[in-house]
């Protein structure tokens, strides 16, 4: 099994035209596609930026990531983590979605802000995989 984490930005045209409608469309397609292809994961969103964890069979994950890279709604796509795994982290979620607020990160006692992760990605600075994984896993259990 393969797990990947990537960060991407909505295009400015998408943001200017109202991003929630586009996000709803992306989510609906993701739920259907992921369920059909036995993919699981989480999608976090804040201020025009997605952070997504995808997991499943290697060829299925790579195929979907390739489609995302070609999707004109996304730009500045950065692969942050790519790793083999024995078991799924989000086994019951074809696509867990969370709109992130800084208060969420404070509640989770994260030592990094969303803006820092985005800035690191823009500047080709590698954010700790441990921090990214901790952040994504924490949202799995957040109420």
Short mmCIF file of N, CA and C in Angstrom, two decimals:
data_model
loop_
_atom_site.label_atom_id
_atom_site.label_comp_id
_atom_site.label_asym_id
_atom_site.label_seq_id
_atom_site.Cartn_x
_atom_site.Cartn_y
_atom_site.Cartn_z
N UNK A 1 0.83 -1.18 0.00
CA UNK A 1 0.00 0.00 0.00
C UNK A 1 0.88 1.24 0.00
N UNK A 2 0.37 2.29 -0.63
CA UNK A 2 1.10 3.55 -0.74
C UNK A 2 0.31 4.65 -0.05
N UNK A 3 1.03 5.53 0.64
CA UNK A 3 0.46 6.73 1.23
C UNK A 3 1.23 7.92 0.68
N UNK A 4 0.47 8.95 0.28
CA UNK A 4 1.11 10.19 -0.14
C UNK A 4 0.43 11.37 0.54
N UNK A 5 1.17 12.44 0.69
CA UNK A 5 0.63 13.70 1.17
C UNK A 5 1.11 14.77 0.21
N UNK A 6 0.17 15.58 -0.26
CA UNK A 6 0.56 16.68 -1.14
C UNK A 6 -0.14 17.95 -0.71
N UNK A 7 0.39 19.06 -1.13
CA UNK A 7 -0.19 20.38 -0.90
C UNK A 7 -0.44 20.99 -2.26
N UNK A 8 -1.60 21.62 -2.43
CA UNK A 8 -1.88 22.30 -3.69
C UNK A 8 -2.68 23.57 -3.42
N UNK A 9 -2.66 24.46 -4.39
CA UNK A 9 -3.37 25.73 -4.30
C UNK A 9 -4.47 25.76 -5.35
N UNK A 10 -5.65 26.26 -4.96
CA UNK A 10 -6.67 26.53 -5.97
C UNK A 10 -6.14 27.65 -6.86
N UNK A 11 -6.48 27.62 -8.12
CA UNK A 11 -6.08 28.73 -8.98
C UNK A 11 -6.78 30.00 -8.53
N UNK A 12 -6.19 31.14 -8.84
CA UNK A 12 -6.77 32.42 -8.42
C UNK A 12 -8.16 32.61 -9.04
N UNK A 13 -8.38 32.09 -10.25
CA UNK A 13 -9.70 32.19 -10.88
C UNK A 13 -10.75 31.45 -10.05
N UNK A 14 -10.37 30.30 -9.51
CA UNK A 14 -11.30 29.51 -8.69
C UNK A 14 -11.62 30.26 -7.41
N UNK A 15 -10.63 30.85 -6.79
CA UNK A 15 -10.85 31.58 -5.55
C UNK A 15 -11.71 32.81 -5.81
N UNK A 16 -11.41 33.52 -6.89
CA UNK A 16 -12.16 34.74 -7.23
C UNK A 16 -13.63 34.44 -7.51
N UNK A 17 -13.92 33.26 -8.02
CA UNK A 17 -15.30 32.93 -8.36
C UNK A 17 -16.05 32.27 -7.19
N UNK A 18 -15.43 32.24 -6.03
CA UNK A 18 -16.08 31.65 -4.86
C UNK A 18 -15.69 30.21 -4.67
N UNK A 19 -14.75 29.96 -3.78
CA UNK A 19 -14.16 28.63 -3.69
C UNK A 19 -15.05 27.54 -3.11
N UNK A 20 -16.06 27.86 -2.29
CA UNK A 20 -16.84 26.79 -1.65
C UNK A 20 -17.59 25.93 -2.66
N UNK A 21 -18.15 26.53 -3.69
CA UNK A 21 -18.83 25.74 -4.72
C UNK A 21 -17.88 24.79 -5.42
N UNK A 22 -16.67 25.26 -5.69
CA UNK A 22 -15.67 24.40 -6.33
C UNK A 22 -15.21 23.29 -5.38
N UNK A 23 -15.08 23.62 -4.12
CA UNK A 23 -14.67 22.61 -3.14
C UNK A 23 -15.75 21.53 -3.03
N UNK A 24 -17.02 21.94 -2.98
CA UNK A 24 -18.11 20.97 -2.92
C UNK A 24 -18.08 20.03 -4.12
N UNK A 25 -17.80 20.59 -5.29
CA UNK A 25 -17.71 19.77 -6.52
C UNK A 25 -16.53 18.80 -6.43
N UNK A 26 -15.40 19.28 -5.98
CA UNK A 26 -14.21 18.43 -5.82
C UNK A 26 -14.50 17.31 -4.83
N UNK A 27 -15.14 17.65 -3.71
CA UNK A 27 -15.44 16.65 -2.67
C UNK A 27 -16.40 15.59 -3.18
N UNK A 28 -17.44 16.00 -3.88
CA UNK A 28 -18.41 15.03 -4.38
C UNK A 28 -17.75 14.03 -5.33
N UNK A 29 -16.93 14.54 -6.22
CA UNK A 29 -16.21 13.64 -7.14
C UNK A 29 -15.22 12.76 -6.39
N UNK A 30 -14.56 13.33 -5.39
CA UNK A 30 -13.57 12.57 -4.61
C UNK A 30 -14.24 11.43 -3.85
N UNK A 31 -15.38 11.70 -3.21
CA UNK A 31 -16.09 10.64 -2.48
C UNK A 31 -16.40 9.47 -3.41
N UNK A 32 -16.95 9.79 -4.57
CA UNK A 32 -17.35 8.74 -5.52
C UNK A 32 -16.13 7.99 -6.06
N UNK A 33 -15.13 8.73 -6.52
CA UNK A 33 -13.95 8.11 -7.12
C UNK A 33 -13.21 7.25 -6.09
N UNK A 34 -13.01 7.81 -4.90
CA UNK A 34 -12.25 7.09 -3.88
C UNK A 34 -12.96 5.82 -3.43
N UNK A 35 -14.27 5.90 -3.24
CA UNK A 35 -15.03 4.71 -2.84
C UNK A 35 -14.93 3.63 -3.92
N UNK A 36 -15.07 4.04 -5.15
CA UNK A 36 -15.01 3.09 -6.28
C UNK A 36 -13.62 2.45 -6.41
N UNK A 37 -12.58 3.20 -6.08
CA UNK A 37 -11.20 2.73 -6.28
C UNK A 37 -10.50 2.34 -4.98
N UNK A 38 -11.27 2.19 -3.90
CA UNK A 38 -10.75 1.76 -2.60
C UNK A 38 -9.60 2.65 -2.10
N UNK A 39 -9.77 3.95 -2.27
CA UNK A 39 -8.81 4.93 -1.77
C UNK A 39 -9.40 5.58 -0.52
N UNK A 40 -8.55 5.88 0.44
CA UNK A 40 -8.99 6.54 1.65
C UNK A 40 -8.06 7.71 1.94
N UNK A 41 -8.52 8.61 2.84
CA UNK A 41 -7.66 9.72 3.20
C UNK A 41 -8.40 10.87 3.84
N UNK A 42 -7.71 11.99 3.90
CA UNK A 42 -8.24 13.20 4.49
C UNK A 42 -7.83 14.38 3.62
N UNK A 43 -8.72 15.36 3.54
CA UNK A 43 -8.46 16.58 2.79
C UNK A 43 -8.68 17.75 3.73
N UNK A 44 -7.63 18.51 3.98
CA UNK A 44 -7.74 19.73 4.78
C UNK A 44 -7.70 20.92 3.83
N UNK A 45 -8.44 21.97 4.18
CA UNK A 45 -8.50 23.14 3.32
C UNK A 45 -8.51 24.41 4.16
N UNK A 46 -7.74 25.38 3.71
CA UNK A 46 -7.78 26.71 4.32
C UNK A 46 -7.23 27.72 3.32
N UNK A 47 -7.98 28.78 3.10
CA UNK A 47 -7.50 29.92 2.33
C UNK A 47 -6.96 29.61 0.95
N UNK A 48 -7.65 28.74 0.23
CA UNK A 48 -7.23 28.42 -1.13
C UNK A 48 -6.17 27.35 -1.23
N UNK A 49 -5.85 26.69 -0.10
CA UNK A 49 -4.80 25.67 -0.09
C UNK A 49 -5.35 24.36 0.45
N UNK A 50 -5.04 23.27 -0.26
CA UNK A 50 -5.38 21.92 0.17
C UNK A 50 -4.14 21.21 0.69
N UNK A 51 -4.34 20.40 1.72
CA UNK A 51 -3.34 19.46 2.20
C UNK A 51 -4.06 18.13 2.25
N UNK A 52 -3.60 17.17 1.45
CA UNK A 52 -4.32 15.90 1.35
C UNK A 52 -3.41 14.71 1.58
N UNK A 53 -3.96 13.76 2.33
CA UNK A 53 -3.35 12.44 2.55
C UNK A 53 -4.19 11.47 1.74
N UNK A 54 -3.56 10.69 0.88
CA UNK A 54 -4.22 9.64 0.11
C UNK A 54 -3.53 8.33 0.39
N UNK A 55 -4.32 7.25 0.47
CA UNK A 55 -3.74 5.93 0.69
C UNK A 55 -4.55 4.87 -0.04
N UNK A 56 -3.83 3.86 -0.49
CA UNK A 56 -4.47 2.77 -1.21
C UNK A 56 -3.40 1.98 -1.96
N UNK A 57 -3.86 1.15 -2.88
CA UNK A 57 -2.91 0.39 -3.69
C UNK A 57 -2.06 1.36 -4.50
N UNK A 58 -0.81 1.02 -4.67
CA UNK A 58 0.16 1.93 -5.29
C UNK A 58 -0.33 2.49 -6.62
N UNK A 59 -0.76 1.63 -7.52
CA UNK A 59 -1.14 2.13 -8.86
C UNK A 59 -2.39 3.01 -8.80
N UNK A 60 -3.31 2.73 -7.86
CA UNK A 60 -4.51 3.56 -7.72
C UNK A 60 -4.16 4.95 -7.19
N UNK A 61 -3.28 5.00 -6.19
CA UNK A 61 -2.87 6.29 -5.62
C UNK A 61 -2.10 7.10 -6.66
N UNK A 62 -1.17 6.46 -7.34
CA UNK A 62 -0.38 7.17 -8.35
C UNK A 62 -1.25 7.67 -9.50
N UNK A 63 -2.24 6.87 -9.90
CA UNK A 63 -3.15 7.28 -10.97
C UNK A 63 -3.93 8.52 -10.56
N UNK A 64 -4.47 8.52 -9.34
CA UNK A 64 -5.23 9.67 -8.88
C UNK A 64 -4.33 10.90 -8.72
N UNK A 65 -3.16 10.72 -8.16
CA UNK A 65 -2.25 11.86 -8.00
C UNK A 65 -1.89 12.45 -9.37
N UNK A 66 -1.70 11.60 -10.36
CA UNK A 66 -1.45 12.07 -11.72
C UNK A 66 -2.60 12.91 -12.25
N UNK A 67 -3.83 12.47 -11.98
CA UNK A 67 -5.01 13.24 -12.40
C UNK A 67 -5.06 14.59 -11.70
N UNK A 68 -4.75 14.60 -10.41
CA UNK A 68 -4.75 15.84 -9.64
C UNK A 68 -3.72 16.81 -10.21
N UNK A 69 -2.56 16.30 -10.56
CA UNK A 69 -1.50 17.15 -11.13
C UNK A 69 -1.92 17.77 -12.46
N UNK A 70 -2.82 17.11 -13.18
CA UNK A 70 -3.29 17.63 -14.46
C UNK A 70 -4.56 18.47 -14.33
N UNK A 71 -5.16 18.47 -13.15
CA UNK A 71 -6.41 19.19 -12.91
C UNK A 71 -6.14 20.70 -12.92
N UNK A 72 -6.79 21.41 -13.82
CA UNK A 72 -6.54 22.85 -13.98
C UNK A 72 -7.07 23.70 -12.83
N UNK A 73 -7.79 23.08 -11.89
CA UNK A 73 -8.25 23.82 -10.71
C UNK A 73 -7.15 23.94 -9.67
N UNK A 74 -6.09 23.14 -9.80
CA UNK A 74 -4.98 23.13 -8.86
C UNK A 74 -3.74 23.74 -9.51
N UNK A 75 -2.91 24.36 -8.69
CA UNK A 75 -1.60 24.83 -9.15
C UNK A 75 -0.62 24.69 -7.99
N UNK A 76 0.66 24.82 -8.30
CA UNK A 76 1.72 24.71 -7.29
C UNK A 76 1.52 23.47 -6.41
N UNK A 77 1.44 22.33 -7.06
CA UNK A 77 1.25 21.06 -6.36
C UNK A 77 2.61 20.56 -5.90
N UNK A 78 2.69 20.24 -4.61
CA UNK A 78 3.96 19.80 -4.02
C UNK A 78 3.74 18.48 -3.30
N UNK A 79 4.48 17.46 -3.71
CA UNK A 79 4.43 16.17 -3.02
C UNK A 79 5.30 16.28 -1.77
N UNK A 80 4.69 16.10 -0.61
CA UNK A 80 5.40 16.26 0.66
C UNK A 80 5.87 14.93 1.23
N UNK A 81 5.06 13.89 1.05
CA UNK A 81 5.39 12.57 1.60
C UNK A 81 4.95 11.51 0.61
N UNK A 82 5.79 10.52 0.42
CA UNK A 82 5.44 9.34 -0.36
C UNK A 82 6.08 8.16 0.35
N UNK A 83 5.24 7.23 0.83
CA UNK A 83 5.79 6.12 1.61
C UNK A 83 4.95 4.86 1.47
N UNK A 84 5.61 3.73 1.58
CA UNK A 84 4.92 2.45 1.64
C UNK A 84 4.38 2.27 3.05
N UNK A 85 3.27 1.56 3.16
CA UNK A 85 2.67 1.34 4.47
C UNK A 85 2.05 -0.05 4.53
N UNK A 86 1.98 -0.58 5.73
CA UNK A 86 1.36 -1.88 5.95
C UNK A 86 -0.14 -1.77 6.15
N UNK A 87 -0.58 -0.65 6.75
CA UNK A 87 -2.01 -0.49 7.01
C UNK A 87 -2.45 0.94 6.80
N UNK A 88 -3.74 1.11 6.62
CA UNK A 88 -4.32 2.42 6.39
C UNK A 88 -4.46 3.18 7.71
N UNK A 89 -4.37 4.49 7.62
CA UNK A 89 -4.64 5.36 8.76
C UNK A 89 -6.10 5.81 8.74
N UNK A 90 -6.64 6.04 7.55
CA UNK A 90 -8.01 6.53 7.39
C UNK A 90 -8.89 5.45 6.76
N UNK A 91 -8.82 4.24 7.31
CA UNK A 91 -9.47 3.09 6.71
C UNK A 91 -10.99 3.23 6.54
N UNK A 92 -11.63 4.07 7.35
CA UNK A 92 -13.09 4.20 7.26
C UNK A 92 -13.54 5.46 6.54
N UNK A 93 -12.60 6.17 5.92
CA UNK A 93 -12.93 7.46 5.31
C UNK A 93 -12.50 7.48 3.86
N UNK A 94 -13.47 7.42 2.93
CA UNK A 94 -13.08 7.56 1.53
C UNK A 94 -12.56 8.97 1.28
N UNK A 95 -13.05 9.93 2.08
CA UNK A 95 -12.50 11.29 2.01
C UNK A 95 -13.01 12.08 3.21
N UNK A 96 -12.25 12.10 4.27
CA UNK A 96 -12.56 12.95 5.41
C UNK A 96 -12.18 14.37 5.03
N UNK A 97 -13.08 15.32 5.24
CA UNK A 97 -12.83 16.70 4.85
C UNK A 97 -12.93 17.60 6.07
N UNK A 98 -12.00 18.53 6.17
CA UNK A 98 -12.01 19.49 7.26
C UNK A 98 -11.53 20.83 6.75
N UNK A 99 -12.36 21.86 6.98
CA UNK A 99 -11.94 23.23 6.71
C UNK A 99 -11.20 23.70 7.95
N UNK A 100 -9.96 24.04 7.80
CA UNK A 100 -9.07 24.31 8.93
C UNK A 100 -9.13 25.77 9.35
N UNK A 101 -9.16 25.98 10.64
CA UNK A 101 -9.01 27.30 11.23
C UNK A 101 -7.80 27.24 12.16
N UNK A 102 -7.13 28.35 12.34
CA UNK A 102 -5.95 28.34 13.22
C UNK A 102 -6.31 27.85 14.62
N UNK A 103 -7.54 28.11 15.05
CA UNK A 103 -7.95 27.65 16.38
C UNK A 103 -7.90 26.12 16.47
N UNK A 104 -8.17 25.45 15.35
CA UNK A 104 -8.07 23.99 15.33
C UNK A 104 -6.66 23.55 15.66
N UNK A 105 -5.68 24.25 15.07
CA UNK A 105 -4.28 23.90 15.30
C UNK A 105 -3.91 24.18 16.75
N UNK A 106 -4.45 25.25 17.31
CA UNK A 106 -4.18 25.56 18.71
C UNK A 106 -4.77 24.49 19.62
N UNK A 107 -6.00 24.05 19.33
CA UNK A 107 -6.64 23.00 20.12
C UNK A 107 -5.84 21.70 20.07
N UNK A 108 -5.26 21.45 18.91
CA UNK A 108 -4.48 20.22 18.74
C UNK A 108 -3.06 20.35 19.29
N UNK A 109 -2.76 21.55 19.79
CA UNK A 109 -1.43 21.84 20.35
C UNK A 109 -0.31 21.56 19.34
N UNK A 110 -0.56 22.00 18.10
CA UNK A 110 0.44 21.84 17.05
C UNK A 110 1.47 22.95 17.18
N UNK A 111 2.70 22.61 16.97
CA UNK A 111 3.78 23.58 17.07
C UNK A 111 4.11 24.23 15.74
N UNK A 112 3.17 24.15 14.81
CA UNK A 112 3.38 24.77 13.50
C UNK A 112 2.03 25.31 13.02
N UNK A 113 2.08 26.41 12.33
CA UNK A 113 0.84 26.98 11.80
C UNK A 113 0.62 26.50 10.37
N UNK A 114 -0.62 26.60 9.94
CA UNK A 114 -0.96 26.28 8.55
C UNK A 114 -0.14 27.15 7.60
N UNK A 115 -0.06 28.44 7.93
CA UNK A 115 0.68 29.37 7.08
C UNK A 115 2.15 28.98 6.97
N UNK A 116 2.71 28.42 8.03
CA UNK A 116 4.11 27.99 7.99
C UNK A 116 4.29 26.81 7.03
N UNK A 117 3.36 25.88 7.05
CA UNK A 117 3.43 24.74 6.13
C UNK A 117 3.36 25.23 4.68
N UNK A 118 2.42 26.14 4.42
CA UNK A 118 2.26 26.68 3.06
C UNK A 118 3.50 27.46 2.65
N UNK A 119 4.01 28.29 3.54
CA UNK A 119 5.21 29.08 3.25
C UNK A 119 6.41 28.18 2.98
N UNK A 120 6.58 27.15 3.79
CA UNK A 120 7.69 26.21 3.57
C UNK A 120 7.60 25.59 2.19
N UNK A 121 6.39 25.19 1.81
CA UNK A 121 6.19 24.58 0.49
C UNK A 121 6.55 25.55 -0.62
N UNK A 122 6.09 26.80 -0.50
CA UNK A 122 6.39 27.81 -1.51
C UNK A 122 7.88 28.06 -1.67
N UNK A 123 8.59 27.98 -0.55
CA UNK A 123 10.02 28.29 -0.54
C UNK A 123 10.90 27.05 -0.64
N UNK A 124 10.30 25.93 -1.02
CA UNK A 124 11.03 24.67 -1.16
C UNK A 124 11.76 24.27 0.12
N UNK A 125 11.15 24.57 1.26
CA UNK A 125 11.69 24.14 2.55
C UNK A 125 10.89 22.92 2.96
N UNK A 126 11.58 21.86 3.31
CA UNK A 126 10.89 20.62 3.65
C UNK A 126 10.39 20.67 5.09
N UNK A 127 9.07 20.68 5.25
CA UNK A 127 8.45 20.59 6.57
C UNK A 127 8.61 19.17 7.06
N UNK A 128 8.86 19.01 8.33
CA UNK A 128 9.03 17.69 8.92
C UNK A 128 7.86 16.76 8.58
N UNK A 129 8.18 15.59 8.04
CA UNK A 129 7.13 14.61 7.73
C UNK A 129 6.39 14.23 9.00
N UNK A 130 7.10 14.16 10.10
CA UNK A 130 6.49 13.80 11.38
C UNK A 130 5.41 14.82 11.78
N UNK A 131 5.70 16.09 11.59
CA UNK A 131 4.72 17.14 11.93
C UNK A 131 3.52 17.07 11.01
N UNK A 132 3.75 16.89 9.73
CA UNK A 132 2.64 16.81 8.77
C UNK A 132 1.75 15.61 9.10
N UNK A 133 2.36 14.47 9.35
CA UNK A 133 1.59 13.26 9.65
C UNK A 133 0.84 13.42 10.97
N UNK A 134 1.47 14.02 11.96
CA UNK A 134 0.82 14.25 13.24
C UNK A 134 -0.40 15.16 13.05
N UNK A 135 -0.25 16.20 12.25
CA UNK A 135 -1.34 17.12 11.98
C UNK A 135 -2.52 16.40 11.33
N UNK A 136 -2.25 15.66 10.27
CA UNK A 136 -3.32 14.98 9.55
C UNK A 136 -4.00 13.92 10.42
N UNK A 137 -3.21 13.16 11.16
CA UNK A 137 -3.79 12.13 12.04
C UNK A 137 -4.63 12.77 13.14
N UNK A 138 -4.20 13.92 13.65
CA UNK A 138 -4.93 14.58 14.73
C UNK A 138 -6.34 14.96 14.29
N UNK A 139 -6.51 15.37 13.05
CA UNK A 139 -7.84 15.74 12.57
C UNK A 139 -8.77 14.54 12.45
N UNK A 140 -8.21 13.36 12.37
CA UNK A 140 -9.03 12.15 12.31
C UNK A 140 -9.88 12.01 13.58
N UNK A 141 -9.32 12.44 14.70
CA UNK A 141 -9.99 12.25 15.98
C UNK A 141 -10.60 13.52 16.56
N UNK A 142 -10.43 14.64 15.86
CA UNK A 142 -10.95 15.89 16.36
C UNK A 142 -12.46 15.94 16.25
N UNK A 143 -13.08 16.49 17.25
CA UNK A 143 -14.55 16.62 17.24
C UNK A 143 -14.94 18.02 16.88
#
